[in-house]
Amino acid sequence: MNNRTKALSAGVLLLACRAALGTTLFVATNGNDAHPGTQEKPFATLERARNEIRRLKSDGGLRVGGITVEIRGGNYELARPIELADQDSGTDNAPILYRARPGEVVRIVGGRTVTGWQPVTTETILKRLDPAAQGKVFQADLKALGINDLQGIGNAGVYQSDPGLELFFQDQPMTLARYPNTGYLHIADVLDANGIVKSGQAKTPDGRFVCDDPRPARWVGEKDIWLHGFWVWDWADQRIPLGTVTPSNHSLSLPAQPGRSYEIRKGQWFYAENALPELDSPGEWYLDRDTSILYFWPPSALSSGQTVVSIVRDTFQLNNVSHITFRGLLIEAGRGSAMIIKGGSYVRVVGCTIRNMGNWGVKIYGGTKHGVVGGDIYQTGQGGIHLEGGDRKTLTPAGHYADNNHVLSLDKMPFVADSGLNDEGSGFTQ
């Protein structure tokens, strides 16, 4: 047992002793926010528990031992992020603990369950689908479910792709319809501004090039297709919207924008995604943002699991918060990151499982002595844990730490520079 593990074990015992002196609030899926938050009459939401803590603090301050918010097992679908500010902080002698009830699974879900699935029968849609998908694709109306934020792929910059809305089935991320299903297309030739073949590399306003596959001819007239490519270097990827397709010479272009040009090199590689004609295998999906219709080829019967789309961005947002611990929660199916911690001190994320997030598991910016301990983070879009703080010039340590975490499967949104653990600044323990 190393020194940090010993210290954490001692901290757990200390918290247990303090909890015996403190206050406990209860939250349950069958609770009611009009209730007093007792074990017999629990609250329904974490926001209500947060607000009760604010009331207790304003009435007379926190008792020694602090406050424990015990959350009963079940699914808690959020309509918006859970925001905590300085007023929600604990103190050294009166910390705040949000914990899952021992032995129960508490799922904090940043998405919405999709229902109302129907087989695709519209003739114009069936004609756009690949023959292999006929009779196997289902559709659901997100607008009818009250889901109006249909953000798609964003941040068209090197290393900065953001998936926006994603689809999960049976707790697994599904694949945005793409071609090819595995591997890449290649750039056979690069064209200059006049459409003349260049010998190796060109920089033009519309990034026109010749593809080595005639398949893009199927994409003529399609909207919102994106190309994910390594346009010049094998270590620098970028997602860019498709501009035009010219079937006669198998050429594609990127969208012309004022003041922008595209540099492309012959022989480089890319694939297309978010294309309805390429929804041709189980597990693929496509969202028509003009109609709010979601199309999905489930890998097994829809009745065999929940179908969820991510909605809430940055599930927990903490600003200048101190002396708060989150223990044993499962945070999933959100856009952005599960935890964003800015400023403050002594925030701990302990024994939590974080999965199916668009960006990162936990991101810490500034503050001091925040920690992520004993967690499982997987199936994220960009990375696991990001620690940032301290001062490199003065060597002032941040004191942040990440200890005994399992971080894996960070390729849900395949791109370069995914990292399990990233730190920027000074004074971290890993």
mmCIF file of N, CA and C in Angstrom, residues 226-283:
data_model
loop_
_atom_site.group_PDB
_atom_site.id
_atom_site.type_symbol
_atom_site.label_atom_id
_atom_site.label_comp_id
_atom_site.label_asym_id
_atom_site.label_seq_id
_atom_site.Cartn_x
_atom_site.Cartn_y
_atom_site.Cartn_z
ATOM 1 N N TRP A 226 -19.737 14.685 -43.962
ATOM 2 C CA TRP A 226 -18.436 15.146 -43.499
ATOM 3 C C TRP A 226 -17.347 14.172 -43.930
ATOM 4 N N LEU A 227 -16.181 14.712 -44.206
ATOM 5 C CA LEU A 227 -15.029 13.902 -44.567
ATOM 6 C C LEU A 227 -13.994 14.002 -43.446
ATOM 7 N N HIS A 228 -13.618 12.855 -42.919
ATOM 8 C CA HIS A 228 -12.605 12.807 -41.861
ATOM 9 C C HIS A 228 -11.321 12.297 -42.491
ATOM 10 N N GLY A 229 -10.332 13.181 -42.609
ATOM 11 C CA GLY A 229 -9.144 12.799 -43.359
ATOM 12 C C GLY A 229 -7.838 13.246 -42.744
ATOM 13 N N PHE A 230 -6.790 12.641 -43.243
ATOM 14 C CA PHE A 230 -5.411 13.035 -42.954
ATOM 15 C C PHE A 230 -4.902 13.653 -44.256
ATOM 16 N N TRP A 231 -5.164 14.931 -44.410
ATOM 17 C CA TRP A 231 -5.106 15.581 -45.709
ATOM 18 C C TRP A 231 -3.679 15.856 -46.192
ATOM 19 N N VAL A 232 -2.759 16.047 -45.268
ATOM 20 C CA VAL A 232 -1.368 16.303 -45.652
ATOM 21 C C VAL A 232 -0.416 15.379 -44.911
ATOM 22 N N TRP A 233 -0.602 15.284 -43.598
ATOM 23 C CA TRP A 233 0.300 14.494 -42.758
ATOM 24 C C TRP A 233 -0.450 13.353 -42.083
ATOM 25 N N ASP A 234 0.235 12.250 -41.882
ATOM 26 C CA ASP A 234 -0.380 11.070 -41.272
ATOM 27 C C ASP A 234 -0.683 11.263 -39.793
ATOM 28 N N TRP A 235 -0.176 12.316 -39.186
ATOM 29 C CA TRP A 235 -0.394 12.538 -37.762
ATOM 30 C C TRP A 235 -1.337 13.717 -37.476
ATOM 31 N N ALA A 236 -1.936 14.282 -38.514
ATOM 32 C CA ALA A 236 -2.819 15.441 -38.321
ATOM 33 C C ALA A 236 -4.134 15.210 -39.052
ATOM 34 N N ASP A 237 -5.191 14.897 -38.289
ATOM 35 C CA ASP A 237 -6.492 14.637 -38.895
ATOM 36 C C ASP A 237 -7.397 15.850 -38.761
ATOM 37 N N GLN A 238 -8.382 15.920 -39.626
ATOM 38 C CA GLN A 238 -9.333 17.032 -39.601
ATOM 39 C C GLN A 238 -10.637 16.604 -40.254
ATOM 40 N N ARG A 239 -11.742 16.977 -39.620
ATOM 41 C CA ARG A 239 -13.063 16.747 -40.206
ATOM 42 C C ARG A 239 -13.507 18.009 -40.929
ATOM 43 N N ILE A 240 -13.919 17.845 -42.197
ATOM 44 C CA ILE A 240 -14.317 18.973 -43.029
ATOM 45 C C ILE A 240 -15.594 18.586 -43.772
ATOM 46 N N PRO A 241 -16.571 19.472 -43.873
ATOM 47 C CA PRO A 241 -17.780 19.148 -44.633
ATOM 48 C C PRO A 241 -17.455 18.895 -46.109
ATOM 49 N N LEU A 242 -18.208 18.007 -46.718
ATOM 50 C CA LEU A 242 -18.080 17.766 -48.157
ATOM 51 C C LEU A 242 -18.674 18.947 -48.918
ATOM 52 N N GLY A 243 -17.989 19.392 -49.956
ATOM 53 C CA GLY A 243 -18.514 20.459 -50.792
ATOM 54 C C GLY A 243 -19.351 19.895 -51.923
ATOM 55 N N THR A 244 -18.705 19.495 -53.017
ATOM 56 C CA THR A 244 -19.420 18.967 -54.180
ATOM 57 C C THR A 244 -18.807 17.644 -54.623
ATOM 58 N N VAL A 245 -19.578 16.909 -55.418
ATOM 59 C CA VAL A 245 -19.124 15.655 -56.031
ATOM 60 C C VAL A 245 -19.329 15.752 -57.532
ATOM 61 N N THR A 246 -18.296 15.426 -58.295
ATOM 62 C CA THR A 246 -18.400 15.395 -59.761
ATOM 63 C C THR A 246 -18.162 13.961 -60.218
ATOM 64 N N PRO A 247 -19.239 13.195 -60.468
ATOM 65 C CA PRO A 247 -19.084 11.778 -60.805
ATOM 66 C C PRO A 247 -18.267 11.535 -62.074
ATOM 67 N N SER A 248 -18.302 12.452 -63.046
ATOM 68 C CA SER A 248 -17.628 12.213 -64.327
ATOM 69 C C SER A 248 -16.129 11.976 -64.186
ATOM 70 N N ASN A 249 -15.502 12.611 -63.210
ATOM 71 C CA ASN A 249 -14.057 12.385 -63.026
ATOM 72 C C ASN A 249 -13.718 11.952 -61.601
ATOM 73 N N HIS A 250 -14.743 11.522 -60.862
ATOM 74 C CA HIS A 250 -14.553 11.020 -59.492
ATOM 75 C C HIS A 250 -13.926 12.071 -58.571
ATOM 76 N N SER A 251 -14.211 13.319 -58.817
ATOM 77 C CA SER A 251 -13.587 14.363 -57.999
ATOM 78 C C SER A 251 -14.543 14.874 -56.924
ATOM 79 N N LEU A 252 -13.962 15.309 -55.830
ATOM 80 C CA LEU A 252 -14.688 15.892 -54.720
ATOM 81 C C LEU A 252 -14.057 17.238 -54.400
ATOM 82 N N SER A 253 -14.859 18.116 -53.803
ATOM 83 C CA SER A 253 -14.319 19.388 -53.341
ATOM 84 C C SER A 253 -14.769 19.642 -51.922
ATOM 85 N N LEU A 254 -14.093 20.548 -51.266
ATOM 86 C CA LEU A 254 -14.448 20.981 -49.922
ATOM 87 C C LEU A 254 -15.120 22.346 -50.039
ATOM 88 N N PRO A 255 -15.910 22.773 -49.060
ATOM 89 C CA PRO A 255 -16.694 24.003 -49.210
ATOM 90 C C PRO A 255 -15.813 25.244 -49.254
ATOM 91 N N ALA A 256 -16.007 26.058 -50.278
ATOM 92 C CA ALA A 256 -15.267 27.316 -50.390
ATOM 93 C C ALA A 256 -15.769 28.292 -49.328
ATOM 94 N N GLN A 257 -14.831 28.915 -48.623
ATOM 95 C CA GLN A 257 -15.166 29.873 -47.581
ATOM 96 C C GLN A 257 -14.249 31.079 -47.715
ATOM 97 N N PRO A 258 -14.773 32.283 -47.530
ATOM 98 C CA PRO A 258 -13.941 33.488 -47.663
ATOM 99 C C PRO A 258 -12.713 33.432 -46.752
ATOM 100 N N GLY A 259 -11.571 33.673 -47.350
ATOM 101 C CA GLY A 259 -10.344 33.719 -46.571
ATOM 102 C C GLY A 259 -9.761 32.382 -46.198
ATOM 103 N N ARG A 260 -10.355 31.288 -46.700
ATOM 104 C CA ARG A 260 -9.842 29.971 -46.335
ATOM 105 C C ARG A 260 -9.369 29.220 -47.574
ATOM 106 N N SER A 261 -8.309 28.430 -47.391
ATOM 107 C CA SER A 261 -7.846 27.536 -48.443
ATOM 108 C C SER A 261 -7.528 26.181 -47.822
ATOM 109 N N TYR A 262 -7.479 25.163 -48.655
ATOM 110 C CA TYR A 262 -7.238 23.802 -48.185
ATOM 111 C C TYR A 262 -5.968 23.252 -48.826
ATOM 112 N N GLU A 263 -5.128 22.670 -47.998
ATOM 113 C CA GLU A 263 -3.923 22.028 -48.520
ATOM 114 C C GLU A 263 -4.121 20.521 -48.491
ATOM 115 N N ILE A 264 -3.875 19.876 -49.641
ATOM 116 C CA ILE A 264 -4.139 18.448 -49.793
ATOM 117 C C ILE A 264 -2.958 17.810 -50.522
ATOM 118 N N ARG A 265 -2.627 16.579 -50.105
ATOM 119 C CA ARG A 265 -1.500 15.871 -50.711
ATOM 120 C C ARG A 265 -1.971 14.545 -51.317
ATOM 121 N N LYS A 266 -1.462 14.250 -52.485
ATOM 122 C CA LYS A 266 -1.776 13.000 -53.171
ATOM 123 C C LYS A 266 -1.358 11.806 -52.318
ATOM 124 N N GLY A 267 -2.226 10.776 -52.334
ATOM 125 C CA GLY A 267 -1.935 9.553 -51.602
ATOM 126 C C GLY A 267 -2.474 9.530 -50.181
ATOM 127 N N GLN A 268 -2.957 10.684 -49.679
ATOM 128 C CA GLN A 268 -3.486 10.724 -48.317
ATOM 129 C C GLN A 268 -4.860 10.056 -48.266
ATOM 130 N N TRP A 269 -5.422 9.957 -47.095
ATOM 131 C CA TRP A 269 -6.574 9.081 -46.885
ATOM 132 C C TRP A 269 -7.656 9.758 -46.044
ATOM 133 N N PHE A 270 -8.893 9.264 -46.231
ATOM 134 C CA PHE A 270 -10.062 9.846 -45.565
ATOM 135 C C PHE A 270 -11.218 8.865 -45.641
ATOM 136 N N TYR A 271 -12.259 9.145 -44.893
ATOM 137 C CA TYR A 271 -13.526 8.430 -45.067
ATOM 138 C C TYR A 271 -14.663 9.439 -44.926
ATOM 139 N N ALA A 272 -15.839 9.057 -45.398
ATOM 140 C CA ALA A 272 -17.021 9.919 -45.328
ATOM 141 C C ALA A 272 -17.949 9.412 -44.227
ATOM 142 N N GLU A 273 -18.620 10.337 -43.550
ATOM 143 C CA GLU A 273 -19.561 9.942 -42.499
ATOM 144 C C GLU A 273 -20.776 10.866 -42.516
ATOM 145 N N ASN A 274 -21.811 10.403 -41.817
ATOM 146 C CA ASN A 274 -23.093 11.115 -41.781
ATOM 147 C C ASN A 274 -23.734 11.127 -43.172
ATOM 148 N N ALA A 275 -23.795 9.945 -43.777
ATOM 149 C CA ALA A 275 -24.343 9.807 -45.126
ATOM 150 C C ALA A 275 -25.430 8.725 -45.127
ATOM 151 N N LEU A 276 -26.661 9.108 -45.390
ATOM 152 C CA LEU A 276 -27.754 8.134 -45.399
ATOM 153 C C LEU A 276 -27.513 6.990 -46.393
ATOM 154 N N PRO A 277 -27.016 7.237 -47.605
ATOM 155 C CA PRO A 277 -26.792 6.110 -48.534
ATOM 156 C C PRO A 277 -25.782 5.089 -48.012
ATOM 157 N N GLU A 278 -24.996 5.462 -46.997
ATOM 158 C CA GLU A 278 -24.002 4.542 -46.458
ATOM 159 C C GLU A 278 -24.465 3.855 -45.181
ATOM 160 N N LEU A 279 -25.732 4.004 -44.848
ATOM 161 C CA LEU A 279 -26.282 3.270 -43.711
ATOM 162 C C LEU A 279 -26.565 1.846 -44.195
ATOM 163 N N ASP A 280 -25.545 1.012 -44.148
ATOM 164 C CA ASP A 280 -25.629 -0.289 -44.824
ATOM 165 C C ASP A 280 -25.191 -1.460 -43.968
ATOM 166 N N SER A 281 -25.079 -1.267 -42.640
ATOM 167 C CA SER A 281 -24.691 -2.386 -41.783
ATOM 168 C C SER A 281 -25.264 -2.192 -40.385
ATOM 169 N N PRO A 282 -25.452 -3.287 -39.639
ATOM 170 C CA PRO A 282 -26.012 -3.172 -38.292
ATOM 171 C C PRO A 282 -25.170 -2.270 -37.401
ATOM 172 N N GLY A 283 -25.860 -1.440 -36.612
ATOM 173 C CA GLY A 283 -25.175 -0.534 -35.706
ATOM 174 C C GLY A 283 -24.949 0.850 -36.274
#
